[in-house]
mmCIF file of C-alpha atoms in Angstrom:
data_model
loop_
_atom_site.group_PDB
_atom_site.id
_atom_site.type_symbol
_atom_site.label_atom_id
_atom_site.label_comp_id
_atom_site.label_asym_id
_atom_site.label_seq_id
_atom_site.Cartn_x
_atom_site.Cartn_y
_atom_site.Cartn_z
ATOM 1 C CA MET A 688 -10.686 -9.006 1.332
ATOM 2 C CA LYS A 689 -11.704 -9.504 4.968
ATOM 3 C CA ARG A 690 -9.366 -6.677 6.021
ATOM 4 C CA ILE A 691 -10.822 -4.247 3.500
ATOM 5 C CA PHE A 692 -14.327 -5.100 4.678
ATOM 6 C CA ARG A 693 -13.273 -4.686 8.334
ATOM 7 C CA VAL A 694 -11.628 -1.287 7.654
ATOM 8 C CA THR A 695 -14.708 -0.121 5.739
ATOM 9 C CA MET A 696 -16.950 -1.231 8.598
ATOM 10 C CA ILE A 697 -14.838 0.567 11.225
ATOM 11 C CA ILE A 698 -14.796 3.823 9.272
ATOM 12 C CA GLY A 699 -18.513 3.445 8.546
ATOM 13 C CA THR A 700 -19.195 2.973 12.251
ATOM 14 C CA TRP A 701 -17.206 6.100 13.092
ATOM 15 C CA VAL A 702 -19.083 8.134 10.484
ATOM 16 C CA ALA A 703 -22.428 6.773 11.678
ATOM 17 C CA SER A 704 -21.566 7.665 15.267
ATOM 18 C CA PHE A 705 -21.444 11.317 14.301
ATOM 19 C CA SER A 706 -24.725 13.217 14.004
ATOM 20 C CA ALA A 707 -26.253 13.074 10.529
ATOM 21 C CA HIS A 708 -26.574 16.862 10.349
ATOM 22 C CA ALA A 709 -23.233 17.619 11.950
ATOM 23 C CA GLN A 710 -20.507 19.486 10.174
ATOM 24 C CA LEU A 711 -17.993 16.817 9.214
ATOM 25 C CA TYR A 712 -14.450 17.222 7.957
ATOM 26 C CA GLN A 713 -12.488 14.306 6.535
ATOM 27 C CA ALA A 714 -8.956 13.427 5.542
ATOM 28 C CA GLN A 715 -7.726 10.452 3.561
ATOM 29 C CA ASN A 716 -4.066 11.267 3.106
ATOM 30 C CA GLY A 717 -2.985 12.449 6.517
ATOM 31 C CA GLU A 718 0.574 11.934 7.637
ATOM 32 C CA VAL A 719 1.894 10.251 10.765
ATOM 33 C CA SER A 720 5.600 9.817 11.398
ATOM 34 C CA PHE A 721 7.638 8.442 14.246
ATOM 35 C CA PHE A 722 11.210 8.774 15.425
ATOM 36 C CA SER A 723 13.276 6.559 17.715
ATOM 37 C CA LYS A 724 16.567 8.034 18.884
ATOM 38 C CA THR A 725 19.255 5.980 20.593
ATOM 39 C CA PRO A 726 23.050 6.336 20.821
ATOM 40 C CA LEU A 727 23.461 3.433 18.386
ATOM 41 C CA GLU A 728 20.831 4.141 15.741
ATOM 42 C CA ASN A 729 18.028 6.499 14.792
ATOM 43 C CA ILE A 730 14.906 5.006 13.258
ATOM 44 C CA ASP A 731 12.217 6.969 11.491
ATOM 45 C CA ALA A 732 9.242 6.110 9.339
ATOM 46 C CA VAL A 733 6.276 7.892 7.800
ATOM 47 C CA SER A 734 2.783 6.969 6.662
ATOM 48 C CA LYS A 735 1.014 9.275 4.219
ATOM 49 C CA SER A 736 -2.267 7.377 4.032
ATOM 50 C CA VAL A 737 -3.929 8.144 7.359
ATOM 51 C CA ASN A 738 -7.736 8.424 7.412
ATOM 52 C CA SER A 739 -9.528 10.748 9.792
ATOM 53 C CA ILE A 740 -12.881 12.366 10.392
ATOM 54 C CA MET A 741 -13.743 15.310 12.639
ATOM 55 C CA ASN A 742 -17.124 16.586 13.757
ATOM 56 C CA VAL A 743 -16.705 20.318 14.441
ATOM 57 C CA ALA A 744 -20.147 20.531 16.077
ATOM 58 C CA THR A 745 -19.197 18.051 18.836
ATOM 59 C CA ASN A 746 -15.367 18.261 18.587
ATOM 60 C CA GLU A 747 -15.153 14.477 18.138
ATOM 61 C CA ILE A 748 -12.255 13.096 16.115
ATOM 62 C CA ALA A 749 -11.320 9.645 14.865
ATOM 63 C CA VAL A 750 -8.053 8.664 13.197
ATOM 64 C CA GLN A 751 -7.174 5.308 11.662
ATOM 65 C CA MET A 752 -4.190 3.949 9.807
ATOM 66 C CA ARG A 753 -2.836 0.700 8.466
ATOM 67 C CA ILE A 754 0.420 -0.279 10.219
ATOM 68 C CA THR A 755 1.969 -1.542 6.967
ATOM 69 C CA SER A 756 1.591 1.936 5.456
ATOM 70 C CA PHE A 757 4.702 3.109 7.353
ATOM 71 C CA VAL A 758 7.646 3.500 4.981
ATOM 72 C CA PHE A 759 11.202 3.249 6.306
ATOM 73 C CA PRO A 760 14.418 4.346 4.598
ATOM 74 C CA ASN A 761 15.692 0.784 5.056
ATOM 75 C CA LYS A 762 13.548 -2.143 3.834
ATOM 76 C CA LEU A 763 14.991 -4.498 6.465
ATOM 77 C CA MET A 764 13.853 -2.112 9.229
ATOM 78 C CA GLN A 765 10.396 -2.027 7.662
ATOM 79 C CA GLU A 766 10.258 -5.823 7.565
ATOM 80 C CA HIS A 767 11.359 -6.177 11.208
ATOM 81 C CA PHE A 768 8.899 -3.464 12.287
ATOM 82 C CA ASN A 769 5.941 -5.245 10.653
ATOM 83 C CA GLU A 770 6.868 -8.851 11.399
ATOM 84 C CA ASN A 771 8.642 -8.753 14.757
ATOM 85 C CA TYR A 772 7.556 -5.663 16.661
ATOM 86 C CA LEU A 773 4.102 -4.457 15.566
ATOM 87 C CA GLU A 774 2.999 -7.842 14.220
ATOM 88 C CA SER A 775 0.980 -6.091 11.521
ATOM 89 C CA GLU A 776 -0.651 -9.279 10.211
ATOM 90 C CA LYS A 777 -2.162 -9.900 13.632
ATOM 91 C CA PHE A 778 -2.745 -6.189 14.469
ATOM 92 C CA PRO A 779 -3.124 -4.436 11.091
ATOM 93 C CA MET A 780 -4.575 -1.112 12.286
ATOM 94 C CA ALA A 781 -3.815 1.665 14.764
ATOM 95 C CA SER A 782 -6.450 4.186 15.762
ATOM 96 C CA PHE A 783 -7.374 7.104 17.963
ATOM 97 C CA LYS A 784 -10.892 8.098 18.920
ATOM 98 C CA GLY A 785 -11.532 11.063 21.147
ATOM 99 C CA LYS A 786 -12.805 14.556 21.693
ATOM 100 C CA ILE A 787 -11.174 17.978 21.682
ATOM 101 C CA LYS A 788 -11.428 19.330 25.233
ATOM 102 C CA GLU A 789 -11.394 23.042 24.429
ATOM 103 C CA ALA A 790 -14.547 24.863 23.309
ATOM 104 C CA VAL A 791 -13.362 26.122 19.927
ATOM 105 C CA ASP A 792 -15.390 27.194 16.905
ATOM 106 C CA LEU A 793 -13.413 25.551 14.104
ATOM 107 C CA LYS A 794 -15.798 27.012 11.509
ATOM 108 C CA LYS A 795 -14.119 30.377 12.207
ATOM 109 C CA ALA A 796 -10.691 31.088 10.746
ATOM 110 C CA GLY A 797 -7.884 31.001 13.293
ATOM 111 C CA THR A 798 -5.148 29.020 14.978
ATOM 112 C CA TYR A 799 -6.271 26.977 17.954
ATOM 113 C CA PRO A 800 -4.101 25.094 20.467
ATOM 114 C CA VAL A 801 -6.088 21.981 21.379
ATOM 115 C CA THR A 802 -5.959 18.859 23.511
ATOM 116 C CA ALA A 803 -7.766 15.719 22.400
ATOM 117 C CA ALA A 804 -8.629 13.181 25.098
ATOM 118 C CA GLY A 805 -9.588 9.684 24.074
ATOM 119 C CA THR A 806 -8.209 6.225 23.456
ATOM 120 C CA ALA A 807 -5.434 4.979 21.206
ATOM 121 C CA THR A 808 -5.304 1.405 19.975
ATOM 122 C CA ILE A 809 -1.882 0.130 18.940
ATOM 123 C CA HIS A 810 -0.752 -3.494 18.707
ATOM 124 C CA GLY A 811 -4.207 -4.604 19.843
ATOM 125 C CA VAL A 812 -3.968 -2.658 23.117
ATOM 126 C CA THR A 813 -6.327 0.251 23.849
ATOM 127 C CA LYS A 814 -5.173 2.903 26.310
ATOM 128 C CA PRO A 815 -6.432 6.341 27.346
ATOM 129 C CA ILE A 816 -4.323 9.162 25.951
ATOM 130 C CA GLU A 817 -4.257 12.953 25.693
ATOM 131 C CA ILE A 818 -2.712 14.505 22.626
ATOM 132 C CA LYS A 819 -1.788 18.173 22.387
ATOM 133 C CA GLY A 820 -1.823 19.826 19.021
ATOM 134 C CA THR A 821 -2.733 22.814 16.922
ATOM 135 C CA ILE A 822 -5.589 23.249 14.477
ATOM 136 C CA VAL A 823 -5.401 25.947 11.823
ATOM 137 C CA SER A 824 -8.764 26.764 10.263
ATOM 138 C CA ASP A 825 -9.457 28.945 7.239
ATOM 139 C CA GLY A 826 -13.192 28.452 7.710
ATOM 140 C CA THR A 827 -13.505 25.669 5.119
ATOM 141 C CA GLN A 828 -10.407 23.529 5.681
ATOM 142 C CA LEU A 829 -8.606 22.441 8.825
ATOM 143 C CA GLN A 830 -5.012 21.443 9.358
ATOM 144 C CA LEU A 831 -4.223 19.478 12.500
ATOM 145 C CA SER A 832 -0.678 18.974 13.711
ATOM 146 C CA SER A 833 0.340 17.184 16.885
ATOM 147 C CA GLN A 834 3.257 15.587 18.634
ATOM 148 C CA PHE A 835 3.106 12.983 21.389
ATOM 149 C CA ASP A 836 5.078 10.104 22.859
ATOM 150 C CA VAL A 837 4.259 6.401 22.779
ATOM 151 C CA ARG A 838 5.833 4.152 25.398
ATOM 152 C CA LEU A 839 6.306 0.738 23.735
ATOM 153 C CA GLN A 840 5.745 -1.151 26.990
ATOM 154 C CA ASP A 841 2.277 0.456 27.361
ATOM 155 C CA TYR A 842 1.169 -1.242 24.134
ATOM 156 C CA GLN A 843 2.882 -4.574 24.836
ATOM 157 C CA ILE A 844 5.404 -4.082 22.036
ATOM 158 C CA ASP A 845 8.327 -6.297 22.969
ATOM 159 C CA ILE A 846 11.822 -5.463 21.836
ATOM 160 C CA PRO A 847 14.327 -8.361 21.905
ATOM 161 C CA LYS A 848 17.300 -7.717 24.211
ATOM 162 C CA ILE A 849 19.717 -8.127 21.320
ATOM 163 C CA VAL A 850 18.382 -4.949 19.627
ATOM 164 C CA PHE A 851 17.188 -3.133 22.783
ATOM 165 C CA ALA A 852 19.990 -0.530 22.547
ATOM 166 C CA LYS A 853 18.947 0.300 18.968
ATOM 167 C CA ILE A 854 15.274 1.068 19.688
ATOM 168 C CA ALA A 855 14.076 3.724 22.120
ATOM 169 C CA GLU A 856 11.611 2.752 24.849
ATOM 170 C CA VAL A 857 9.595 5.892 24.085
ATOM 171 C CA ILE A 858 8.860 6.806 20.470
ATOM 172 C CA GLU A 859 8.126 10.364 19.343
ATOM 173 C CA VAL A 860 5.063 10.484 17.087
ATOM 174 C CA LYS A 861 4.043 13.452 14.916
ATOM 175 C CA SER A 862 0.953 13.951 12.819
ATOM 176 C CA LYS A 863 -0.080 16.399 10.134
ATOM 177 C CA ILE A 864 -3.605 15.989 8.804
ATOM 178 C CA GLN A 865 -5.335 18.237 6.283
ATOM 179 C CA PHE A 866 -9.154 18.064 6.536
ATOM 180 C CA SER A 867 -11.693 19.134 3.936
ATOM 181 C CA GLN A 868 -15.346 19.693 4.657
ATOM 182 C CA LYS A 869 -17.439 16.646 3.856
ATOM 183 C CA LYS A 870 -20.416 17.428 1.680
#
């Protein structure tokens, strides 16, 4: 119950930080996936319950997801990911908060290459990050896609030496988020 209250408060704070009369777009079922490639084993997982909000007047964006929402093809991998590596009970959420650097009018239909600069919080560690992506706008809906790398060491995610050869030091992360205009 405390977690639900905390998540609601964080999202509420993000929404409140945007101007009351701003043009807001929101997503509740965005997708984030990651891929770890090593000679011994490939690991991939996907979350399809990513929340996000974007203010097209100020180009601010916030993304939040529950770590346990990642689904793996192998349940043992999922268990090790949550218990041993990301410690999802201790650090249940990951987030990004930033601003699109380019001056784009997302209310106009088009395809826009963008770079968002901000901070990512993973495993309780907050670091500055720039994420390159593409936004496709039809004037009423936005679709954001991006790809970026996460270096595990940067977020103090320790990998035991016994499985070090099975998990890449740098993980490829992809996102696909469909936004609808908030009314």
